[in-house]
CSV table of C-alpha atoms and ligand atoms in Angstrom, one decimal:
chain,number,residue,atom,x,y,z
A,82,UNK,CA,59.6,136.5,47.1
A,83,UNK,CA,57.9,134.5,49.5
A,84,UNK,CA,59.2,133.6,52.8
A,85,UNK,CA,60.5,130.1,54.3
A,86,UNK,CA,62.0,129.5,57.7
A,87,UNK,CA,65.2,127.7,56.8
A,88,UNK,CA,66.7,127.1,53.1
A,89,UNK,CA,68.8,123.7,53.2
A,90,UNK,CA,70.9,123.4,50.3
A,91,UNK,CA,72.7,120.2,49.1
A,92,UNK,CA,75.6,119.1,46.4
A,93,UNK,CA,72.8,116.4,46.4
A,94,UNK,CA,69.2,115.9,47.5
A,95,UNK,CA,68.5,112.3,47.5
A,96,UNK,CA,64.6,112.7,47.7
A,97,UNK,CA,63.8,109.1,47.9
A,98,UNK,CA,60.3,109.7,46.4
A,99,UNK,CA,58.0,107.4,44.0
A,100,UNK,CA,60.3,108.6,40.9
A,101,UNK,CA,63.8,108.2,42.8
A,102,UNK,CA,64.9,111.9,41.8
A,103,UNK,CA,68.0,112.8,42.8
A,104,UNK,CA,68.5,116.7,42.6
A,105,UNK,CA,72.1,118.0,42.4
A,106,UNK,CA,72.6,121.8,43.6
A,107,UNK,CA,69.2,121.2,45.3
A,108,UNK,CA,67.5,123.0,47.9
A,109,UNK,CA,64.6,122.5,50.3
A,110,UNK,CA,62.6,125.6,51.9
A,111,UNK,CA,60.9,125.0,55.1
A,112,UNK,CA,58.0,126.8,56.9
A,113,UNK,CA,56.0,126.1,59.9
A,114,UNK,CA,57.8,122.3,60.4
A,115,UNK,CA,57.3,121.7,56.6
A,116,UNK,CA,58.4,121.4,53.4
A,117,UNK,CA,57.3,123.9,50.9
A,118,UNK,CA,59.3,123.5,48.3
A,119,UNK,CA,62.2,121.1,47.1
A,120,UNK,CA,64.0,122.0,43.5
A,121,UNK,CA,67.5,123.2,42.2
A,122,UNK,CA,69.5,125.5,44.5
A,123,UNK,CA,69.0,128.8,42.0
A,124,UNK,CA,65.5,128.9,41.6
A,125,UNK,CA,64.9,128.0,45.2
A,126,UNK,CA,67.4,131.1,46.3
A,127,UNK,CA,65.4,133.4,43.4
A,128,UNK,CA,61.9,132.5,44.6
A,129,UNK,CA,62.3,132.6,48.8
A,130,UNK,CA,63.6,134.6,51.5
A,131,UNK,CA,65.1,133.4,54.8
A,132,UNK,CA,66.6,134.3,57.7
A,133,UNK,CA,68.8,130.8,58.3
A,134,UNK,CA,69.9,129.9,54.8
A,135,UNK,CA,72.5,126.4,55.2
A,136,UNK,CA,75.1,126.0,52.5
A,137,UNK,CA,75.0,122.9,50.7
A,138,UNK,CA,78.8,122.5,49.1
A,139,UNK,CA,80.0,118.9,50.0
A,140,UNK,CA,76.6,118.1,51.2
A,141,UNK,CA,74.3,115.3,50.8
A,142,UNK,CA,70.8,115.8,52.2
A,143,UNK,CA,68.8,112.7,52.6
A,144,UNK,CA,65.2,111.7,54.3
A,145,UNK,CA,65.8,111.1,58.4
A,146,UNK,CA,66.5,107.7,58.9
A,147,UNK,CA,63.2,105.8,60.2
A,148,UNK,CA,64.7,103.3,63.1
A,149,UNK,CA,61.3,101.0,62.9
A,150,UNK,CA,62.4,98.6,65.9
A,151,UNK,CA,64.2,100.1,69.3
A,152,UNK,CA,64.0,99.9,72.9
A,153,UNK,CA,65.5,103.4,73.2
A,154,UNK,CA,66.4,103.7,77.5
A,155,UNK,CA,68.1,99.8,76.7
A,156,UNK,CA,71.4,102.0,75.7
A,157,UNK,CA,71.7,102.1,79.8
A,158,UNK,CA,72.3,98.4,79.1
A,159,UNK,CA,74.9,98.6,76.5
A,160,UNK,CA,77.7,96.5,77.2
A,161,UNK,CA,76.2,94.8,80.7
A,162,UNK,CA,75.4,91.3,79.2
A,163,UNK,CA,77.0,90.0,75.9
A,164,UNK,CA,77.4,87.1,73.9
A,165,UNK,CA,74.8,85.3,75.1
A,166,UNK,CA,71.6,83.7,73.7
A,167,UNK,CA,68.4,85.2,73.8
A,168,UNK,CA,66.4,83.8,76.3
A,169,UNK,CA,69.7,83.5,78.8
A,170,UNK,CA,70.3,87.4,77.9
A,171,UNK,CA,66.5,88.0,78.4
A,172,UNK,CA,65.8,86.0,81.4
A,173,UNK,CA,69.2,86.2,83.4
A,174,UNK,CA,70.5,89.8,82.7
A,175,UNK,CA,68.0,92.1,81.5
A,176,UNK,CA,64.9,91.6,83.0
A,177,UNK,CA,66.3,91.1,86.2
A,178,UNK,CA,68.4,94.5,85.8
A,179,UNK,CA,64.8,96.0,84.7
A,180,UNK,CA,63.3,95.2,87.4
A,181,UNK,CA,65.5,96.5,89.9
A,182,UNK,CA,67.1,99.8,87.8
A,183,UNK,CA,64.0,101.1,85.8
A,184,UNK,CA,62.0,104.1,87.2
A,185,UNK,CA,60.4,106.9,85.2
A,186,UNK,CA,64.2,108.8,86.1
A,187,UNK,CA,65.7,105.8,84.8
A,188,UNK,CA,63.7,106.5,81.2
A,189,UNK,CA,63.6,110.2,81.4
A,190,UNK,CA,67.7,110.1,81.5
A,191,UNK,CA,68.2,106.9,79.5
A,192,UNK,CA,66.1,108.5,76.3
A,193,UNK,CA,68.3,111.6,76.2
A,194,UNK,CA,71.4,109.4,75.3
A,195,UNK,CA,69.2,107.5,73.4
A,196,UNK,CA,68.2,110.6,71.2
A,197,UNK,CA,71.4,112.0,71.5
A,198,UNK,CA,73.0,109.3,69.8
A,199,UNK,CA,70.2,109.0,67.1
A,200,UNK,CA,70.2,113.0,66.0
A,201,UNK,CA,73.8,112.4,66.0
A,202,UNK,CA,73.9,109.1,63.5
A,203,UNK,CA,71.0,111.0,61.5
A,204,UNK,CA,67.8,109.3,62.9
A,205,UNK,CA,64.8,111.4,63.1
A,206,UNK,CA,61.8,109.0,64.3
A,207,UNK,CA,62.2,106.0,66.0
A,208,UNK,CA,59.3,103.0,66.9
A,209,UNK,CA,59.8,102.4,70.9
A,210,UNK,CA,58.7,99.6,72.5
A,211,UNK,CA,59.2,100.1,76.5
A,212,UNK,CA,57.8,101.2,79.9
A,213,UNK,CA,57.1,104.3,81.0
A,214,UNK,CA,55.9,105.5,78.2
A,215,UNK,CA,55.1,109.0,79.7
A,216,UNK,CA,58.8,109.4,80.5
A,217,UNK,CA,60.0,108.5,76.8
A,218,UNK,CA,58.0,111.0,75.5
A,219,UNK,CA,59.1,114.0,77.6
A,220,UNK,CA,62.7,112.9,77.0
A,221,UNK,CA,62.0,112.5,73.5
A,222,UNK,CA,60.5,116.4,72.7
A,223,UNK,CA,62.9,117.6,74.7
A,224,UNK,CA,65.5,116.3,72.3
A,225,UNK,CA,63.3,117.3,69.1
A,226,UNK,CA,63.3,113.8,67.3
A,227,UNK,CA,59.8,112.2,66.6
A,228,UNK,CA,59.1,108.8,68.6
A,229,UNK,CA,56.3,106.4,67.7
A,230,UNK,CA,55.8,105.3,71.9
A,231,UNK,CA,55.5,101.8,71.9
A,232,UNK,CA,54.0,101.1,75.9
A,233,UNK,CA,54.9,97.5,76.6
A,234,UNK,CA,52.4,94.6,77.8
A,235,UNK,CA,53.4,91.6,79.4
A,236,UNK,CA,50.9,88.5,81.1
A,237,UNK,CA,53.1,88.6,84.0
A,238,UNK,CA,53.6,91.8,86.8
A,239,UNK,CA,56.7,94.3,86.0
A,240,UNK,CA,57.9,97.0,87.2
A,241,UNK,CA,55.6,99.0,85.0
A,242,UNK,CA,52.6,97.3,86.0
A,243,UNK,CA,51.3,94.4,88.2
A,244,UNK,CA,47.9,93.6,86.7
A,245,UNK,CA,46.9,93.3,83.0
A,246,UNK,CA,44.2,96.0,83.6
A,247,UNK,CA,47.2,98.5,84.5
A,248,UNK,CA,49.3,97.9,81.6
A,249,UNK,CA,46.3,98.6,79.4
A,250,UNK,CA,45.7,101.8,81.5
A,251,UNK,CA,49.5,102.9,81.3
A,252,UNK,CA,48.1,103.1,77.0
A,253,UNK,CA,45.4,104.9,77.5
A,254,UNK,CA,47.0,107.3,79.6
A,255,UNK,CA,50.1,108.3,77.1
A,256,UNK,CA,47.2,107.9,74.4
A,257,UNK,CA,45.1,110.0,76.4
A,258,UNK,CA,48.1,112.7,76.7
A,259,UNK,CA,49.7,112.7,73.1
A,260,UNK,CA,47.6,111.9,70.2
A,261,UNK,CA,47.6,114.7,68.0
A,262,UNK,CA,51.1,115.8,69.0
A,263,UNK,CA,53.4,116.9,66.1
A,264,UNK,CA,56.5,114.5,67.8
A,265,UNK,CA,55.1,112.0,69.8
A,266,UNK,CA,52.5,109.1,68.5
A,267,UNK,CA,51.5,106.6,71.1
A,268,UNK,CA,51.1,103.3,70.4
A,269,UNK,CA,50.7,99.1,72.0
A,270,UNK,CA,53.3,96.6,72.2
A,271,UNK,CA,52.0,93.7,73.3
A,272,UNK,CA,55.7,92.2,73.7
A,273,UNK,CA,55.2,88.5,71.8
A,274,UNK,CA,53.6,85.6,71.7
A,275,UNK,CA,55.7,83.8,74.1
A,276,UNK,CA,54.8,86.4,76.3
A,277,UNK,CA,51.1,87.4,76.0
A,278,UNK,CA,48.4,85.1,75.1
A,279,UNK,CA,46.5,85.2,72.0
A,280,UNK,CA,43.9,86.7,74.4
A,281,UNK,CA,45.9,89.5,75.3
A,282,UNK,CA,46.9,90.0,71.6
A,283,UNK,CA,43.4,90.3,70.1
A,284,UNK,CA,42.4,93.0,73.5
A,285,UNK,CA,45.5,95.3,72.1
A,286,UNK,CA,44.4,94.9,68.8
A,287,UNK,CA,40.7,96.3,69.5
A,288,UNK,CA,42.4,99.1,71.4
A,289,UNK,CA,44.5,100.3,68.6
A,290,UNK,CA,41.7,99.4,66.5
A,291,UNK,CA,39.3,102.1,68.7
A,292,UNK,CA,42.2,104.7,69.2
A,293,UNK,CA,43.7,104.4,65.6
A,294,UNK,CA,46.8,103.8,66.6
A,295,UNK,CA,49.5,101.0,65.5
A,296,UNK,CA,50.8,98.1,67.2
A,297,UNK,CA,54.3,96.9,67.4
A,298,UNK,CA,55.2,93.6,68.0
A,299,UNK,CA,58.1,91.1,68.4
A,300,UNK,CA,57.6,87.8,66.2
A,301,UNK,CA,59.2,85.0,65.3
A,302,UNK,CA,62.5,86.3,66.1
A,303,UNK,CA,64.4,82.7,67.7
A,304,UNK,CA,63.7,79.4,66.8
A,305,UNK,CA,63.2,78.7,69.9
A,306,UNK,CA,60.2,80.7,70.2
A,307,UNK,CA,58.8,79.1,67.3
A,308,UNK,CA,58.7,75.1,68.4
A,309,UNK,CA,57.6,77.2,71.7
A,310,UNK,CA,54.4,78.7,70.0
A,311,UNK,CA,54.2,75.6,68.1
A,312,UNK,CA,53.6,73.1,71.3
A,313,UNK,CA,51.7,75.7,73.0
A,314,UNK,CA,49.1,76.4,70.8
A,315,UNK,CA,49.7,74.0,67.6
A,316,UNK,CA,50.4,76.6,65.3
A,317,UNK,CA,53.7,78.8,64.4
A,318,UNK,CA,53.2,82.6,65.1
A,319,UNK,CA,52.7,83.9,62.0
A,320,UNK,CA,49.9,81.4,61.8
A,321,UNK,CA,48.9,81.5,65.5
A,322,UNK,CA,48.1,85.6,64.4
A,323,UNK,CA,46.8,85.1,61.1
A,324,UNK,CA,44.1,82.6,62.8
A,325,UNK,CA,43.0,84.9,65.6
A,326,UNK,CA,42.6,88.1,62.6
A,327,UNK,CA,45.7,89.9,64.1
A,328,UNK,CA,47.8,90.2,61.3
A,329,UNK,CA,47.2,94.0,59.7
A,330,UNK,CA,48.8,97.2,58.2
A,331,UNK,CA,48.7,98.1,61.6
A,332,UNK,CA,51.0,96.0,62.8
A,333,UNK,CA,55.0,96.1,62.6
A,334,UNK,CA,56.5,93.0,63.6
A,335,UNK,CA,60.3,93.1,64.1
A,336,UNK,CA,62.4,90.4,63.7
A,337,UNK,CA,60.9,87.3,61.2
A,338,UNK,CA,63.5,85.7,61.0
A,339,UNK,CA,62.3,82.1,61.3
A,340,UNK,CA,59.4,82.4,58.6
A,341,UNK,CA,58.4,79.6,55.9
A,342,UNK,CA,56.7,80.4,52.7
A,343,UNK,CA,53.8,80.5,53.7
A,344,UNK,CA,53.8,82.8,57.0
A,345,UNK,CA,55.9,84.9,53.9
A,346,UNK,CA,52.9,85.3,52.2
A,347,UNK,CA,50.4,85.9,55.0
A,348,UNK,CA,52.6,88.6,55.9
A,349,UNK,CA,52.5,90.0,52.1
A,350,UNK,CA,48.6,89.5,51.9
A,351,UNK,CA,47.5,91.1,55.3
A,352,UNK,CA,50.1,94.2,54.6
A,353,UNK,CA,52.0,93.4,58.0
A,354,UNK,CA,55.4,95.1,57.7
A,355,UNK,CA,58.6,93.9,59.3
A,356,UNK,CA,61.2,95.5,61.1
A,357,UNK,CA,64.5,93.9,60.0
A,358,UNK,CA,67.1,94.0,63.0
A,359,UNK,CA,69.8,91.8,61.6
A,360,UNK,CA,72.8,93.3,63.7
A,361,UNK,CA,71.2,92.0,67.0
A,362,UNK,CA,69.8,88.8,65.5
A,363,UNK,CA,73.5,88.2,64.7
A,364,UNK,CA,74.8,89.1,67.9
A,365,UNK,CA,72.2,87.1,69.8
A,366,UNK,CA,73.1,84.4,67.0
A,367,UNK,CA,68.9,83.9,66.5
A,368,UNK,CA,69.7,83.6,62.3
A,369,UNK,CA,68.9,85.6,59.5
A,370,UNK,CA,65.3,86.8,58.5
A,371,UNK,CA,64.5,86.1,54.6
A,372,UNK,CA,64.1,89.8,53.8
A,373,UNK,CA,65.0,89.0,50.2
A,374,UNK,CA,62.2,86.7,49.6
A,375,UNK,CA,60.0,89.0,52.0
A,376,UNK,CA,60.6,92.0,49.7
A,377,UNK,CA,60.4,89.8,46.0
A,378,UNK,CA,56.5,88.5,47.7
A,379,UNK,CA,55.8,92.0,48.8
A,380,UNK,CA,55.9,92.7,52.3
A,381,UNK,CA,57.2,96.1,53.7
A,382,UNK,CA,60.6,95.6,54.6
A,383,UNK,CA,62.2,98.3,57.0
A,384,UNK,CA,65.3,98.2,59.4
A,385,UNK,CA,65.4,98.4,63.2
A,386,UNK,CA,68.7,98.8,65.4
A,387,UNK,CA,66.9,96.5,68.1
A,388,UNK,CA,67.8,97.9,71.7
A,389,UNK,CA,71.7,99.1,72.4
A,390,UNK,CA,71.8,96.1,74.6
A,391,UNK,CA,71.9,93.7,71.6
A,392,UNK,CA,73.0,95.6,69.1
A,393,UNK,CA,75.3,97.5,70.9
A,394,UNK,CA,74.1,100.8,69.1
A,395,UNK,CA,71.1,102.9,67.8
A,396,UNK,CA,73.1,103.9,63.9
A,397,UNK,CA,70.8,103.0,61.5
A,398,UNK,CA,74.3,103.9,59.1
A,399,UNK,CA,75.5,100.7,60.3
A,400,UNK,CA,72.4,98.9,60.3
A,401,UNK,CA,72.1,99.4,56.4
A,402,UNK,CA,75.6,98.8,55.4
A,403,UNK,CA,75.6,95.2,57.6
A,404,UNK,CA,71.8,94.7,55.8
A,405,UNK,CA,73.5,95.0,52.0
A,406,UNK,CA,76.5,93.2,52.7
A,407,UNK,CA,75.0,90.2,54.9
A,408,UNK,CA,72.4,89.6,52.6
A,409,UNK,CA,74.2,89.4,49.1
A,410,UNK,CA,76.8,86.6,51.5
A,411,UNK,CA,73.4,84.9,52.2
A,412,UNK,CA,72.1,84.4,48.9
A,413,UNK,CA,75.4,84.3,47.2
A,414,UNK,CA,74.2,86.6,45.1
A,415,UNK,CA,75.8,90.9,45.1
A,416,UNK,CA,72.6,92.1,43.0
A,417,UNK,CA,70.2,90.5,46.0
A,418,UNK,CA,69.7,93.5,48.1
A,419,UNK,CA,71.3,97.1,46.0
A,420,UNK,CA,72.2,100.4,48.0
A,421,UNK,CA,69.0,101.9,46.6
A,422,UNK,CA,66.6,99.4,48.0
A,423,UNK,CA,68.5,99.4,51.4
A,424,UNK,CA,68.0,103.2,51.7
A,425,UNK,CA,64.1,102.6,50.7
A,426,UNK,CA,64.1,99.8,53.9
A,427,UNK,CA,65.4,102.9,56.5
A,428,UNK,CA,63.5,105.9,55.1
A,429,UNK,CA,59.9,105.3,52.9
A,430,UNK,CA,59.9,101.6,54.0
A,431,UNK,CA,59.9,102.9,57.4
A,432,UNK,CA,57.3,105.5,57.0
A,433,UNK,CA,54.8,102.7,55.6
A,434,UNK,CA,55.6,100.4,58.1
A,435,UNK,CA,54.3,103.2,60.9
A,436,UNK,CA,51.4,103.9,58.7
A,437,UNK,CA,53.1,107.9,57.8
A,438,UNK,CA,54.8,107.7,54.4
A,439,UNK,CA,52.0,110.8,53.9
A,440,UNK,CA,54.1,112.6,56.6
A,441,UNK,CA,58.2,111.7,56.3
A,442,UNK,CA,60.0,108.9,54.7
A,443,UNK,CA,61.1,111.3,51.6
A,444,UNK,CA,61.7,115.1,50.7
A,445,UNK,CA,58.3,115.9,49.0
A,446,UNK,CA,56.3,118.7,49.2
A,447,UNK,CA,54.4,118.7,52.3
A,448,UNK,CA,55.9,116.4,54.1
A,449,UNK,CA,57.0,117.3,57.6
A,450,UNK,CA,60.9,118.7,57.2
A,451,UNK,CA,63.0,115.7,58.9
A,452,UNK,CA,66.0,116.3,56.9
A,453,UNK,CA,70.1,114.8,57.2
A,454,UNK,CA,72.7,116.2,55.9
A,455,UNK,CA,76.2,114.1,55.1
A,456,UNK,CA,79.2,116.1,55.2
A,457,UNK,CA,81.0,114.4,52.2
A,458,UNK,CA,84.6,116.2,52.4
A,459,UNK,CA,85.7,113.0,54.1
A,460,UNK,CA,88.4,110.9,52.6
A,461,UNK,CA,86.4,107.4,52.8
A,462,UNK,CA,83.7,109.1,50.9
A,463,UNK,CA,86.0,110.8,48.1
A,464,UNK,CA,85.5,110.4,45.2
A,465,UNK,CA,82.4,110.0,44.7
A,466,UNK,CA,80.4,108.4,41.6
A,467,UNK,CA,77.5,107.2,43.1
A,468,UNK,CA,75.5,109.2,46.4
A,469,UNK,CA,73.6,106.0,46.9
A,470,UNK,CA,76.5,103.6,47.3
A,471,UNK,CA,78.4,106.1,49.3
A,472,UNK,CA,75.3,106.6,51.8
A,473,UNK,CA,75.4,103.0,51.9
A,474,UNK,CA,78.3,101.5,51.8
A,475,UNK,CA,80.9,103.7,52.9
A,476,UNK,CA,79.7,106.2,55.1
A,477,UNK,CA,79.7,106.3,59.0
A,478,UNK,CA,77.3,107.7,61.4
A,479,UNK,CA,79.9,110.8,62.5
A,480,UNK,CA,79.3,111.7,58.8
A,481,UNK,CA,76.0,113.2,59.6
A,482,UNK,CA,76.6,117.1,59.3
A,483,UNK,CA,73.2,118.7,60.3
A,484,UNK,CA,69.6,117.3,61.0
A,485,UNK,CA,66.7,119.2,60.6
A,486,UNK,CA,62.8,117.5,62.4
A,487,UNK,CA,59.9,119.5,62.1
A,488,UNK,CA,61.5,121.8,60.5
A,489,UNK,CA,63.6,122.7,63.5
A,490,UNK,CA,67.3,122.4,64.0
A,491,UNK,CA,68.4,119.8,66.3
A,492,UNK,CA,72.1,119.7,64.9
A,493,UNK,CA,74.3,121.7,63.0
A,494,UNK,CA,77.9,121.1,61.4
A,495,UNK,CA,78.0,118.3,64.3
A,496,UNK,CA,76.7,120.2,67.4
A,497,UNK,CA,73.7,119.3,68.7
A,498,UNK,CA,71.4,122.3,69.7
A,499,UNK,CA,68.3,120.9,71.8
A,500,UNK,CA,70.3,118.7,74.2
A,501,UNK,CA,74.0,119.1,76.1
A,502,UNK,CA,75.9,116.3,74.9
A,503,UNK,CA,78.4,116.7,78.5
A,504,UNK,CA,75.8,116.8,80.5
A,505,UNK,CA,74.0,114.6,79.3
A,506,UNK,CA,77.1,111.4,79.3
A,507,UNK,CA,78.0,113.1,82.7
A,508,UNK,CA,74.0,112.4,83.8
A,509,UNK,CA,74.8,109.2,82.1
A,510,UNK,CA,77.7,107.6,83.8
A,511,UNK,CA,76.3,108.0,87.5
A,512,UNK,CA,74.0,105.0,87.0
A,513,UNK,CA,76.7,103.0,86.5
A,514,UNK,CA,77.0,101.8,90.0
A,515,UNK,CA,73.5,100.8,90.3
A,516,UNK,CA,73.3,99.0,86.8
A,517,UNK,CA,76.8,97.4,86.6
A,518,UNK,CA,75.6,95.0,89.5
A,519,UNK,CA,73.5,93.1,87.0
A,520,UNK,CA,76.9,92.6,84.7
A,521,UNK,CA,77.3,88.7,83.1
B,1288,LIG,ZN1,63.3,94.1,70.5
């Protein structure tokens, strides 16, 4: 017998690898934040011996969900401005509440309800794009979920930096401190085009380029930004990039939704994935991306929640089921988008889109243990024919039962271990005063 650190045992075990298996009375054995072995239940029992052995009956254990776009501390903002356009949201409500609320407290509480709320909807990495990048980080291990830091850039001053030269520094600082960690990966956002210059673009680019790190991005997301970049510079984004030698697997650009054919393809050739947040491009009414032509020419599609400001929450649960649905109405077609290749879009799809489908994304051998488990003894999810239309389709993000990152327990039957959910809402609601005076 050889020894693991936790058995996890599932009804089903929805691996999500190359082949699709799907494992029924499955188990997963996990040792020093990884998984060593994945097969049925019986000869997973026969063949290891551990201390925390999880029962699997009415289970469903499933890749962490990969949220690919988020601006994690923006749950602070949930609620203060809605229905509004993007630019009025942006300009009027947000940045000014930015600037007068954010502080490195502001981040180091904000990204404890942040995780809070993903560990409990099943998320187990998330791509950030914010400021204070040290404080998202430190928020984030303390919570146990793996974050892909995203420090913002801007041309203009913020209240994370003033000059270009200290946003730059604020990156090499969290790179400086993190890479290599087994939770956090640092990474550059320059924010978007509309925001930073071309110039500023191509300087993060040869920083991620020098650090090997990724770059996240906001593109294309209104049409107004499009005729915008278009009169600027006499090209559309996609375009703009392509012509500057941006456009790169290292890059994840969320949003897309105002694309032709051709920025399609330049997107497909280069290997530049996208991060589809269609729930806040609805709610900020900026139109629908063309992930079903994106995915038949062969760009990486995965889904992002977008910030709880526009959104109004992190579940990626939610995120899929609205992805499936919307997009079949779209293209007046049910078959255009199935539950299967949804669930690829927030787990592998995610994974390749941050460059580590050799590290989570599925439940292989190997791979770093980030594992969700469904508690299916509910009555929306009974009976059950199909564990892919269920995940899908019917079920919601109380469902998740137990989550497992690195191999460590963050929650289990529904109680989170590495933060105090009270204390943590309680922490929550006393910046209400300062924050609600920035309400529409
Ligand atoms: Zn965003």
């Amino acid at each position: 017998m050889k020894q693991a650190d936790i058995i996890i045992c599932g009804d089903y075990v929805v691996t999500m690898n190359e082949k699709m298996d799907l494992i029924t009375k499955g188990a997963i054995a996990i040792k020093d934040g990884r998984i060593i072995d994945i097969g049925q239940e019986n000869s997973i029992r026969k063949n290891y011996l551990s201390k925390t052995l999880i029962d699997g009956k009415d289970k469903a254990l499933l890749p962490g969900l990969i949220n690919t776009h988020t601006h994690a501390a923006m749950v602070y903002y949930r609620g203060l401005a809605d229905d509004l356009p993007l630019k009025e949201w942006w300009e009027q409500h947000m940045f000014p509440a930015e600037t007068k609320t954010l502080s490195h407290e502001f981040i180091l509480d904000a990204l404890e309800l942040a995780c809070l709320e993903m560990i409990k909807s099943g998320v187990t990495t998330f791509n950030d794009m914010y400021f204070f990048g040290d404080s998202a980080a430190e928020s984030t291990i303390k919570s146990g979920i793996r974050g892909i830091i995203g420090v913002g850039i801007l041309d203009f001053p913020s209240v994370s930096a003033k000059t270009q030269e200290e946003y730059f520094n604020n990156v090499q600082v969290l790179i400086d401190k993190y890479k290599g960690h087994e939770l956090i990966t640092p990474c550059i956002s320059p924010h978007a085009l509309y925001t930073c210059s071309p110039e500023t673009f191509k300087k993060a680019q040869e920083m991620a380029e020098k650090h090997d790190i990724s770059i996240h991005i906001h593109l294309s997301e209104t049409e107004w930004e499009v005729s915008e970049i278009l009169s600027r510079y006499g090209k559309r984004p996609v375009n703009l990039l392509h012509s500057i030698g941006f456009l790169s697997q290292r890059v994840l650009a969320a949003h897309c939704v105002w694309l032709n054919d051709e920025e399609i393809d330049l997107l497909a050739q280069t290997g530049t994935s996208v991060s589809h947040c269609l729930e806040s491009n609805m709610k900020l009414a900026s139109g629908f991306a063309p992930i079903v032509k994106m995915i038949k020419s062969g760009v990486n599609v995965s889904i992002g929640t977008d910030g709880a400001a526009s959104n109004n929450d992190l579940s990626m649960i939610g995120e899929m089921s609205t992805v499936a649905k919307v997009h079949k109405a779209i293209e007046k077609d049910p078959t255009a988008i199935d539950d299967r290749t949804t669930l690829k879009m927030a787990t592998i799809n995610g994974a390749k889109a941050l460059a580590m489908e050799h590290l989570i994304g599925s439940l292989e051998k190997g791979k770093y243990a980030d594992i969700v488990s469904i508690n299916l003894k509910k009555p929306h999810l009974t009976p059950l024919y199909d564990i892919y239309s269920h995940i899908v389709y019917s079920s919601i993000s109380s469902d998740v039962d137990t989550v497992i990152v690195n191999g460590k327990l963050l929650m289990e039957n529904g109680y989170v271990l590495t933060l105090d959910e009270d204390e943590v809402i309680k922490k929550s609601n006393k910046w209400v005063d300062q924050i609600s005076k920035f309400k529409k």
